[in-house]
PDB file of C-alpha atoms and ligand atoms in Angstrom:
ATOM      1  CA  UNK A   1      81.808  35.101  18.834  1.00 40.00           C
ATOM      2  CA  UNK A   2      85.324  33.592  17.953  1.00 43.00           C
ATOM      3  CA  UNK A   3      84.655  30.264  17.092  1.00 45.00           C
ATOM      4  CA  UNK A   4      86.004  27.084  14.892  1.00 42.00           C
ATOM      5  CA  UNK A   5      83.818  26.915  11.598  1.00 44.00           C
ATOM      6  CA  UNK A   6      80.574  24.998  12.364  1.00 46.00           C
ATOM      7  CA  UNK A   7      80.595  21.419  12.173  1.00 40.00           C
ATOM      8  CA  UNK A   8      77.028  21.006   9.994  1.00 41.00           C
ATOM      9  CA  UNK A   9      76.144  24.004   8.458  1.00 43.00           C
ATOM     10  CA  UNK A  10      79.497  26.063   7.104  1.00 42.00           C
ATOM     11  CA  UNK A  11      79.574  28.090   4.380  1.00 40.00           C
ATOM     12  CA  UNK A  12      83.139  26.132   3.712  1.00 40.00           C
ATOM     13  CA  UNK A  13      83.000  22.207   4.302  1.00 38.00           C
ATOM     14  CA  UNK A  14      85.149  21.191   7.090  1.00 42.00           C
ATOM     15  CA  UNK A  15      87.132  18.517   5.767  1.00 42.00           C
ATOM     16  CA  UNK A  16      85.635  15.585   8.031  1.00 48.00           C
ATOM     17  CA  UNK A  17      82.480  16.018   6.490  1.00 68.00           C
ATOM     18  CA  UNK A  18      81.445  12.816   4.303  1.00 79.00           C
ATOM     19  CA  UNK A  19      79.634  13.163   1.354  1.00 80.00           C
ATOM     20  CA  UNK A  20      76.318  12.377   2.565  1.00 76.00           C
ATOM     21  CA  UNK A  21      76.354  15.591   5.223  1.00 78.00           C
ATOM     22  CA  UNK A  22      77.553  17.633   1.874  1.00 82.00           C
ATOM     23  CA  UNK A  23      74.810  16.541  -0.177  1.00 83.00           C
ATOM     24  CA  UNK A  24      72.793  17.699   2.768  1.00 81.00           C
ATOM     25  CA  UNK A  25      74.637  21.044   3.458  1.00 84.00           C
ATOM     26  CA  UNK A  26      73.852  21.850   0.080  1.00 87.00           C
ATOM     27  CA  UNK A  27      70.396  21.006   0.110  1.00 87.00           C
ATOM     28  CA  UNK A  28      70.039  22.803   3.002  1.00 89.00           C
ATOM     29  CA  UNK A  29      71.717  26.183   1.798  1.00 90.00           C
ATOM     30  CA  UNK A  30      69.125  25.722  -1.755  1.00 92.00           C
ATOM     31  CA  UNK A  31      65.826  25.566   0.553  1.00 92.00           C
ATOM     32  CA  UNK A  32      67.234  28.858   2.888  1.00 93.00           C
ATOM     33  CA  UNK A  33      68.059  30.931  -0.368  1.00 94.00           C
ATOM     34  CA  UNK A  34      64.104  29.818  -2.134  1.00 95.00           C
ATOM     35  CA  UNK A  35      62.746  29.678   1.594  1.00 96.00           C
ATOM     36  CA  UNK A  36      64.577  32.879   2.843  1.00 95.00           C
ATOM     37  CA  UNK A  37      63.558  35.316  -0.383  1.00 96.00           C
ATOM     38  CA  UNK A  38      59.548  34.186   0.325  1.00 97.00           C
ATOM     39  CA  UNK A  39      60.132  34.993   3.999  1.00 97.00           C
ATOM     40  CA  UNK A  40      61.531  38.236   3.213  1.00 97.00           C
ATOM     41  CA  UNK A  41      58.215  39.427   0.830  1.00 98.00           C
ATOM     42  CA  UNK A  42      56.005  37.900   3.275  1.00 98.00           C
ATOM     43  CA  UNK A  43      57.188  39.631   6.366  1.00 98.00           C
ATOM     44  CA  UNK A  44      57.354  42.821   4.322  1.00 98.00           C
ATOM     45  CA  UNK A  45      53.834  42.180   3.614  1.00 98.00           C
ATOM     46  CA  UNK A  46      52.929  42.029   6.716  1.00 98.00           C
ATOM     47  CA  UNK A  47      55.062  45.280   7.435  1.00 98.00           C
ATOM     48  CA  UNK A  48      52.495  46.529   5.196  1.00 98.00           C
ATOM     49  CA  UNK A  49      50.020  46.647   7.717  1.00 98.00           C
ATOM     50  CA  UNK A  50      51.928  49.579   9.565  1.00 98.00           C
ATOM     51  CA  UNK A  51      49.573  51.406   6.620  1.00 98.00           C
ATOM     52  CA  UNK A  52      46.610  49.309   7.544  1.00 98.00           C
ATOM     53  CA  UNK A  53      45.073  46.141   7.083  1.00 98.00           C
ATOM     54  CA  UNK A  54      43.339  47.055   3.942  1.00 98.00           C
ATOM     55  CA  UNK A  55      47.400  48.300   2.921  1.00 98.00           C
ATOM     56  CA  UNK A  56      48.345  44.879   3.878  1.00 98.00           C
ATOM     57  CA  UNK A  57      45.569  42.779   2.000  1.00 98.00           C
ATOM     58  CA  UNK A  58      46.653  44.668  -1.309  1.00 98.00           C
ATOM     59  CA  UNK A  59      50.230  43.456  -1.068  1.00 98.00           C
ATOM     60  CA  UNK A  60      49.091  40.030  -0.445  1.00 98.00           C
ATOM     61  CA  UNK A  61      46.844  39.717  -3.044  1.00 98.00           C
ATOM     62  CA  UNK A  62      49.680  40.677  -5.751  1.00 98.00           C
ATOM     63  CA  UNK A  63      52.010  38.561  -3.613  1.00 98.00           C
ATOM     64  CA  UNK A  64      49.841  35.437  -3.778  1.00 98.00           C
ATOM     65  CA  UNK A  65      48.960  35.812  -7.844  1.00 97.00           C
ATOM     66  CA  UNK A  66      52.869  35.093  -7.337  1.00 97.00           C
ATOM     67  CA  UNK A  67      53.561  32.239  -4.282  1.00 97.00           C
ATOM     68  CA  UNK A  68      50.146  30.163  -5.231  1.00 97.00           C
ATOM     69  CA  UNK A  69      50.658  29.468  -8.443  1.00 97.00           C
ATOM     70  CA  UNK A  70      50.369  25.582  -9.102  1.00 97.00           C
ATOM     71  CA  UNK A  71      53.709  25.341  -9.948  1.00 96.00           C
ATOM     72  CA  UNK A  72      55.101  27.157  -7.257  1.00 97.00           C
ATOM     73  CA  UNK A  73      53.542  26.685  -4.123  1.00 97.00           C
ATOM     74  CA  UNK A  74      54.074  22.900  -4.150  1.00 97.00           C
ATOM     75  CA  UNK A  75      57.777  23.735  -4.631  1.00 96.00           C
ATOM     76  CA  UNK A  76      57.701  26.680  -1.349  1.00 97.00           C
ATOM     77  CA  UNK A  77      56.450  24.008   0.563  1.00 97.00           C
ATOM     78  CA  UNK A  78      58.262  21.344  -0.456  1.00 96.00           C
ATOM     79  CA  UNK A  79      61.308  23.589   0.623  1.00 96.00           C
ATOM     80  CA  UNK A  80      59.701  24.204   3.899  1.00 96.00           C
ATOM     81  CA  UNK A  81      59.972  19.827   4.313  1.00 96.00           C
ATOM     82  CA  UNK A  82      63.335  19.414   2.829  1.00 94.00           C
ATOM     83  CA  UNK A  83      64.344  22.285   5.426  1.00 94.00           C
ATOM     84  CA  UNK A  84      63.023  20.702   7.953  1.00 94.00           C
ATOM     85  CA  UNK A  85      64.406  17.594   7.511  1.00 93.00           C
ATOM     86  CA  UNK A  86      67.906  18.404   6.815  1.00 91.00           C
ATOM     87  CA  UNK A  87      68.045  21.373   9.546  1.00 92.00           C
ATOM     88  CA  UNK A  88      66.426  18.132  12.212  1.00 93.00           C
ATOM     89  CA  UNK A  89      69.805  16.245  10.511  1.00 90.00           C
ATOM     90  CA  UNK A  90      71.882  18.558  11.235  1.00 89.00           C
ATOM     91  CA  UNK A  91      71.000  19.518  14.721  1.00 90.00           C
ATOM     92  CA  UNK A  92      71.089  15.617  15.338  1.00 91.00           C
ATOM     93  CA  UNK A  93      74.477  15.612  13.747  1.00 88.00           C
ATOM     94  CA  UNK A  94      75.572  18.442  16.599  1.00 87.00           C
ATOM     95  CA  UNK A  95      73.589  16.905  19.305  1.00 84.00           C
ATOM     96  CA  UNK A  96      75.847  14.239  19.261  1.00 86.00           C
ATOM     97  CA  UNK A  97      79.027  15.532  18.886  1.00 80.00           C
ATOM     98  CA  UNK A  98      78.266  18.818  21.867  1.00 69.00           C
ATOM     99  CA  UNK A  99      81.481  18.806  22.880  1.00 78.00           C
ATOM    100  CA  UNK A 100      82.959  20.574  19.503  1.00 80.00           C
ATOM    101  CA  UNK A 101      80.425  23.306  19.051  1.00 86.00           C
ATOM    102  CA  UNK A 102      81.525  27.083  19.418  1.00 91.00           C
ATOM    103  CA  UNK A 103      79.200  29.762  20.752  1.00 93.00           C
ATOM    104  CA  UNK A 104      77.842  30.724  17.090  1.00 95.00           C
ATOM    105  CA  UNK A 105      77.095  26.814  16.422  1.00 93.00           C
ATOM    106  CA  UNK A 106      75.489  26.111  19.363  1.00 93.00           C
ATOM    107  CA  UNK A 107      73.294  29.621  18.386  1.00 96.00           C
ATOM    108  CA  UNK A 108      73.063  28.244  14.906  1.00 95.00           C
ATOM    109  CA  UNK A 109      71.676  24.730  15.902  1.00 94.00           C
ATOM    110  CA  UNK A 110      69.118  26.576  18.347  1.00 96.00           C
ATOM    111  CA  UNK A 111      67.797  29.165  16.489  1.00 97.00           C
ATOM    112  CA  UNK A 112      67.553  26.578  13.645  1.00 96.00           C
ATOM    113  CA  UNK A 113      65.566  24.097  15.795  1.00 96.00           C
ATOM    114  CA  UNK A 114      63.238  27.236  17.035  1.00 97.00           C
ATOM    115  CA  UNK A 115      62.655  28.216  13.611  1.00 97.00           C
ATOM    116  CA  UNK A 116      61.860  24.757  12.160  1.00 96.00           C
ATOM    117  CA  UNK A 117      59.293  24.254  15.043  1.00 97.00           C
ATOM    118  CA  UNK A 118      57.585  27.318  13.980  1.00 98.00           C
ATOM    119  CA  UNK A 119      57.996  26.613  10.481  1.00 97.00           C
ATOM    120  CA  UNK A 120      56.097  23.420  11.071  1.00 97.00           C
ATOM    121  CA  UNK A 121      53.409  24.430  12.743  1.00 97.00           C
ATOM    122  CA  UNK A 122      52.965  27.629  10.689  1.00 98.00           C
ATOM    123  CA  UNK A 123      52.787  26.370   7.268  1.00 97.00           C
ATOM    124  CA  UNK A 124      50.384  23.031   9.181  1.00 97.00           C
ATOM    125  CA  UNK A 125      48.103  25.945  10.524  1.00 97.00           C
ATOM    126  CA  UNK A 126      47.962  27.873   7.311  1.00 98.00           C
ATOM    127  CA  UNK A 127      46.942  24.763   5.099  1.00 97.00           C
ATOM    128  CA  UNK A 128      44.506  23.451   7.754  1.00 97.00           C
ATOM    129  CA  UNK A 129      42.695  27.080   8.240  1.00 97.00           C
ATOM    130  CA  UNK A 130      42.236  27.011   4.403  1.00 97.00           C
ATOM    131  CA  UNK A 131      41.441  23.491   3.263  1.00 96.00           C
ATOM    132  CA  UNK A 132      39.703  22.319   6.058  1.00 96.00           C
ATOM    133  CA  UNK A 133      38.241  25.365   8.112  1.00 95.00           C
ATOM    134  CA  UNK A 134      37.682  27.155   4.316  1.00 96.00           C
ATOM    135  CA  UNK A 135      39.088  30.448   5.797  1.00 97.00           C
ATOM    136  CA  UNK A 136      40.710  32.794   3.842  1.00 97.00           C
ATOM    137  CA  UNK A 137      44.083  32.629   5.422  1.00 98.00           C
ATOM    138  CA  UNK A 138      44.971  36.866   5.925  1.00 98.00           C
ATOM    139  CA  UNK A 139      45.732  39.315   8.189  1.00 98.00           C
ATOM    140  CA  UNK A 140      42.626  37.821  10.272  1.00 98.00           C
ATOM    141  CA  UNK A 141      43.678  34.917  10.304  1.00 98.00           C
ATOM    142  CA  UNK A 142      47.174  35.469  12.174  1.00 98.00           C
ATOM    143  CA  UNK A 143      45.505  38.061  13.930  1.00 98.00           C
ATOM    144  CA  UNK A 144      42.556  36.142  15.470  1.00 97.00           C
ATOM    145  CA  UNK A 145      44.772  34.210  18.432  1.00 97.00           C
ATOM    146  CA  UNK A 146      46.243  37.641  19.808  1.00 98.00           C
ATOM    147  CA  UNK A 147      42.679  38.792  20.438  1.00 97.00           C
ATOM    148  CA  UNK A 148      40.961  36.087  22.187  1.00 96.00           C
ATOM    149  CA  UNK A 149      41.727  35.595  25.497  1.00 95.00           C
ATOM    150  CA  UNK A 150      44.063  33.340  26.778  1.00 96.00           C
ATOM    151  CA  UNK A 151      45.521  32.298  23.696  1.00 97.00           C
ATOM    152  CA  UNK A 152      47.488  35.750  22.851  1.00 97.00           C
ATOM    153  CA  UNK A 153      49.960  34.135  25.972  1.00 97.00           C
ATOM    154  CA  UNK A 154      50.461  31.607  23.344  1.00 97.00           C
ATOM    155  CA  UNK A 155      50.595  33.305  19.756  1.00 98.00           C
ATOM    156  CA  UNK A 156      52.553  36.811  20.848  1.00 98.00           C
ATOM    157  CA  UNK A 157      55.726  34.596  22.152  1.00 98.00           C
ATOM    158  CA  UNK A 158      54.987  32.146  19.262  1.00 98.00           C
ATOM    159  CA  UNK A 159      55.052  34.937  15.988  1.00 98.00           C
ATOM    160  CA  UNK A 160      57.785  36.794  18.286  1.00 98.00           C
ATOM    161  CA  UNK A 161      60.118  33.759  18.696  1.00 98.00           C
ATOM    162  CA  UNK A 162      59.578  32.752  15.419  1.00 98.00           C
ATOM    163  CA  UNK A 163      60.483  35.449  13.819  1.00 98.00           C
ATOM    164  CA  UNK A 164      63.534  36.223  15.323  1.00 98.00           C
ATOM    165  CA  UNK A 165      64.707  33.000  15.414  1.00 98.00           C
ATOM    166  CA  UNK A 166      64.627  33.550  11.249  1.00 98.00           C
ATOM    167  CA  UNK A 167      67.037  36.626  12.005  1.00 98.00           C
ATOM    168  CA  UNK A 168      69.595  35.152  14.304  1.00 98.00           C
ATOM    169  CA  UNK A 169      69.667  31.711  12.321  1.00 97.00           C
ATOM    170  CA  UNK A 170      70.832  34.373   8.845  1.00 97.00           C
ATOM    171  CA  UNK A 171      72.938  36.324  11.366  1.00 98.00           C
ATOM    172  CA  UNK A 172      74.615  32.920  11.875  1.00 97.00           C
ATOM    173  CA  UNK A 173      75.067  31.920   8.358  1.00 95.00           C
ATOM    174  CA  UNK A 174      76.326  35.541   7.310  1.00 97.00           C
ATOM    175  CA  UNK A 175      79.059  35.179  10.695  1.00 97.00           C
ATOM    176  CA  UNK A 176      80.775  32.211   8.285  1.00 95.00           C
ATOM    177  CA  UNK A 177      79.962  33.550   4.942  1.00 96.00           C
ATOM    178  CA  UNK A 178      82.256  36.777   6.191  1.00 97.00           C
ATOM    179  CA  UNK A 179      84.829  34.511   7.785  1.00 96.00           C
ATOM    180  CA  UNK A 180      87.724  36.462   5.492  1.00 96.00           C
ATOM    181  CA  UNK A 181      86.586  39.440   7.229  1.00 96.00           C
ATOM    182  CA  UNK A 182      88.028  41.365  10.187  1.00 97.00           C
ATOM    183  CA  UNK A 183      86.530  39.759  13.642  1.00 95.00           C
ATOM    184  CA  UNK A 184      84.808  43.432  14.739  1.00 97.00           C
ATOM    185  CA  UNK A 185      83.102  43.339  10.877  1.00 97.00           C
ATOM    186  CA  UNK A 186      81.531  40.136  11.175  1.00 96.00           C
ATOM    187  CA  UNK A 187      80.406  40.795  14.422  1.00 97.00           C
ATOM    188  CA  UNK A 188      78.703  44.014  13.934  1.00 98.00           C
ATOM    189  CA  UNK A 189      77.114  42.307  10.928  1.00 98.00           C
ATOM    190  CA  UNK A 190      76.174  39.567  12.586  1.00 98.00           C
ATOM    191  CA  UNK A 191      74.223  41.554  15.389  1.00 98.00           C
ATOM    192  CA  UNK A 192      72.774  43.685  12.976  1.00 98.00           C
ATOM    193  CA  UNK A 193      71.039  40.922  11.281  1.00 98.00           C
ATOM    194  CA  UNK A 194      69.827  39.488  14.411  1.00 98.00           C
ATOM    195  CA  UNK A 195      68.672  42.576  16.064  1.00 98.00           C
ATOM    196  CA  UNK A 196      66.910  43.420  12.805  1.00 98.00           C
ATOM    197  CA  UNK A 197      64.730  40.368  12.944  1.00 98.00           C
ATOM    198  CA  UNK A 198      63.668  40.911  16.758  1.00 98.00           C
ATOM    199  CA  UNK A 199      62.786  44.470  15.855  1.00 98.00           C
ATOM    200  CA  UNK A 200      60.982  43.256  12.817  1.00 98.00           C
ATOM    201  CA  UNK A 201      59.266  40.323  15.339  1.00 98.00           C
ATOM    202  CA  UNK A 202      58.376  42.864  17.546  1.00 98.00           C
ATOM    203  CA  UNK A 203      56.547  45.424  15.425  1.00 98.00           C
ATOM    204  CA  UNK A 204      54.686  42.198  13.867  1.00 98.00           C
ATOM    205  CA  UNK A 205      53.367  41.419  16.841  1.00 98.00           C
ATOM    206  CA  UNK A 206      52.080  44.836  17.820  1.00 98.00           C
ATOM    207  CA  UNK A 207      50.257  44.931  14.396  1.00 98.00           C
ATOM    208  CA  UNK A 208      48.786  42.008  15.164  1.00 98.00           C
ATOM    209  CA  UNK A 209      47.823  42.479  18.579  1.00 98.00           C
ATOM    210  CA  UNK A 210      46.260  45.861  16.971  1.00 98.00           C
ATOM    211  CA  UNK A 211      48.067  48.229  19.018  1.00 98.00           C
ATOM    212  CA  UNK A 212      49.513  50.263  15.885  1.00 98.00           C
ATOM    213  CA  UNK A 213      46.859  50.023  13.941  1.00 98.00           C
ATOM    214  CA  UNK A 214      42.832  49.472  13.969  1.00 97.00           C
ATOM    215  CA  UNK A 215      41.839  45.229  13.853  1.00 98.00           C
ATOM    216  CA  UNK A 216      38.695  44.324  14.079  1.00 97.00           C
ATOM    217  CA  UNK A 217      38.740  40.141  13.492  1.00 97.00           C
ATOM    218  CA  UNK A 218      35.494  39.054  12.168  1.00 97.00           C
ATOM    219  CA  UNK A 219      32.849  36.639  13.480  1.00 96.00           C
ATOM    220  CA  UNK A 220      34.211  33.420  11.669  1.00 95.00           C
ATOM    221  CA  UNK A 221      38.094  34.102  12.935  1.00 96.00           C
ATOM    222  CA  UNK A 222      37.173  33.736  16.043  1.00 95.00           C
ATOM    223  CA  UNK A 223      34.499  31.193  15.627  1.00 94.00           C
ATOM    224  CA  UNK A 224      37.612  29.152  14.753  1.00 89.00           C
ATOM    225  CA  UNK A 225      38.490  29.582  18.376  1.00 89.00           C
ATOM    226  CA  UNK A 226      35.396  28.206  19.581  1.00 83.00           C
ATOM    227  CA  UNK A 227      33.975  32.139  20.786  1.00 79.00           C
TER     228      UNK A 227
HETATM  229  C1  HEM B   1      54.591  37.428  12.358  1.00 78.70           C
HETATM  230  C2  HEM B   1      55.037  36.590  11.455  1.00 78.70           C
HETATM  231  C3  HEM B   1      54.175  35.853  10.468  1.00 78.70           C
HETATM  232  C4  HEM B   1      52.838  35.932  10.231  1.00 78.70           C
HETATM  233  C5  HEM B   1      51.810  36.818  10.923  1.00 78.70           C
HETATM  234  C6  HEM B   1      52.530  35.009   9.158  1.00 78.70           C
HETATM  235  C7  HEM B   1      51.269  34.790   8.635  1.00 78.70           C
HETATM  236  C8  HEM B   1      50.986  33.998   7.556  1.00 78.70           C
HETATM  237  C9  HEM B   1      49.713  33.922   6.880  1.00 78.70           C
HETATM  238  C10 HEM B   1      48.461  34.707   7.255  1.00 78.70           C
HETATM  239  C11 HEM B   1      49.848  33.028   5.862  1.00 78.70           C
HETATM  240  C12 HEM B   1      48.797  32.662   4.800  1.00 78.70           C
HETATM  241  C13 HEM B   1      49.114  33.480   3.544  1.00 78.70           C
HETATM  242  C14 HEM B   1      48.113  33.304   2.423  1.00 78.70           C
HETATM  243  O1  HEM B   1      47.019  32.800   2.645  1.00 78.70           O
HETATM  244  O2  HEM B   1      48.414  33.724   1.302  1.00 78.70           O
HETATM  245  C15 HEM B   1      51.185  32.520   5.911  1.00 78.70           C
HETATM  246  C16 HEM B   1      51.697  31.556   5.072  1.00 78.70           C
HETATM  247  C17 HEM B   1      52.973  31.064   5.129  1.00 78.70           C
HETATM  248  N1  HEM B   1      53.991  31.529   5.912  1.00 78.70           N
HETATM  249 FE1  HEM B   1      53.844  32.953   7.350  1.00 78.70          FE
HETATM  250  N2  HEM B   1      53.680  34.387   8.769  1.00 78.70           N
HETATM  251  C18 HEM B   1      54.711  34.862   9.545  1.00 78.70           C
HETATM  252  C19 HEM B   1      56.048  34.512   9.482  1.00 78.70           C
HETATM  253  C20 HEM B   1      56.550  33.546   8.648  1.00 78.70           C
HETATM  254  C21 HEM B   1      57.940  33.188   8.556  1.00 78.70           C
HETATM  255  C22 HEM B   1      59.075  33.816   9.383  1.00 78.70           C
HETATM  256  C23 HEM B   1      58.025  32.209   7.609  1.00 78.70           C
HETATM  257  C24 HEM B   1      59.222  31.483   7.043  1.00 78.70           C
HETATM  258  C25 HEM B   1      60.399  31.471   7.535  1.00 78.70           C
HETATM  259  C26 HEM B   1      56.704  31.948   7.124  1.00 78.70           C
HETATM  260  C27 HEM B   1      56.379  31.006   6.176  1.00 78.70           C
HETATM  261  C28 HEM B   1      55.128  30.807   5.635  1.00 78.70           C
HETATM  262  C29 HEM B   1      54.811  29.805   4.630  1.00 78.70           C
HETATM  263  C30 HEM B   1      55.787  28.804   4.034  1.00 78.70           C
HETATM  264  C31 HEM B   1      53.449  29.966   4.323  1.00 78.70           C
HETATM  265  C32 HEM B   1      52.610  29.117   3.353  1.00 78.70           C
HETATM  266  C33 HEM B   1      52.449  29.831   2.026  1.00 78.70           C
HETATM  267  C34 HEM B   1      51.360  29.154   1.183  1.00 78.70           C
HETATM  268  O3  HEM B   1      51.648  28.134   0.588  1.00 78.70           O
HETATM  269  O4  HEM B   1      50.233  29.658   1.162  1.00 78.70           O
HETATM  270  N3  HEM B   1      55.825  32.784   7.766  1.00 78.70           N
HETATM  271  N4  HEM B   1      51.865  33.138   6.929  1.00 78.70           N
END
């Protein structure tokens, strides 16, 4: 993992770096820091359900008093564009310039393109299910794909990759944030972050599946599937 800083994404600017790509480096770090502390509650919410579903419908209920308030939900997802956009930037700004990416960049500007992908389609799926299915968008609702047959092939590789991608795009960041730090350090930090999140993905997925604990998805969840 001993590579130049990044050329996009660095915690410290390299100095070719125009204004512009700073503006948008900064942007960029904002959106992960609003972005990555929502992520965190939500996917301990949905840790939650290693007590049960009715365990996990609790937390969410305090948890959304919080995340849909009118004045902040239009802000989480506004940071879920803006990351978006300047995460597509900078991947377009290291597509073109392959040649000078280390290992951890080229990991950076994949994970970061995996997690964006699921980000969009996510938060797309969550609005739709409750503005124009009416659904009430919980533990169901994720649920529903892993237990109608054949879309599970689908959703189990989609939660798992996108959850892990979350892990090993922080893993990256934290591998230049520690860059005064002995090699071995970051490296073990690094991994620990990233295995963290594909242990997290995992579990997730066997809630959901219902392998740890009882789910029984109602009629209209799966109605939503056309069964
Ligand atoms: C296994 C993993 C995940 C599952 C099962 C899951 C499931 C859900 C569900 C059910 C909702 C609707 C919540 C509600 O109605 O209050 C939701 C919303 C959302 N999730 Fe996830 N999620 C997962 C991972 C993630 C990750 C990793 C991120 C971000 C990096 C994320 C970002 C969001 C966002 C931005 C919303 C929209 C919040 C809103 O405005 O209502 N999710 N998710």
């Amino acid at each position: 993992m001993n590579t130049p800083p990044p050329l996009a994404l660095s915690a410290q600017t390299p100095p070719s770096n125009t204004p512009a790509t700073q503006r948008h480096q900064r942007l960029h770090r904002l959106g992960a820091r609003i972005l990555g502390g929502f992520a965190l509650l939500h996917l301990l919410n949905h840790l939650a359900a290693l007590r049960g579903v009715a365990a996990h419908q609790q937390v969410l209920e305090v948890l959304r008093w919080f995340y849909r308030h009118p004045w902040v939900e239009p802000l989480l997802l506004l940071c879920v564009l803006a990351q978006v956009a300047s995460g597509s930037r900078a991947a377009w700004a290291a597509w073109r310039a392959p040649g000078r990416l280390g290992t951890v960049e080229r990991i950076q500007v994949l994970s970061g393109l995996v997690l964006g992908s699921f980000l969009s389609i996510h938060a797309s799926a969550v609005l739709a299910g409750r503005w124009l299915q009416g659904l009430d968008t919980n533990f169901h609702f994720a649920a529903a794909g892993l237990h109608i047959a054949p879309f599970g092939w689908f959703f189990a590789p989609y939660y798992f990759a996108g959850v892990s991608a979350l892990g090993i795009h922080l893993a990256c960041a934290l591998w230049w944030r520690l860059a005064h730090r002995p090699a071995a350090q970051r490296r073990r930090a690094a991994w620990a972050v990233a295995l963290a999140g594909m242990a997290c993905a995992a579990v997730l997925v066997a809630l959901l599946a219902g392998w740890v604990v009882p789910v029984q998805v109602p009629a209209a969840y799966r109605a939503s599937f056309g069964v």
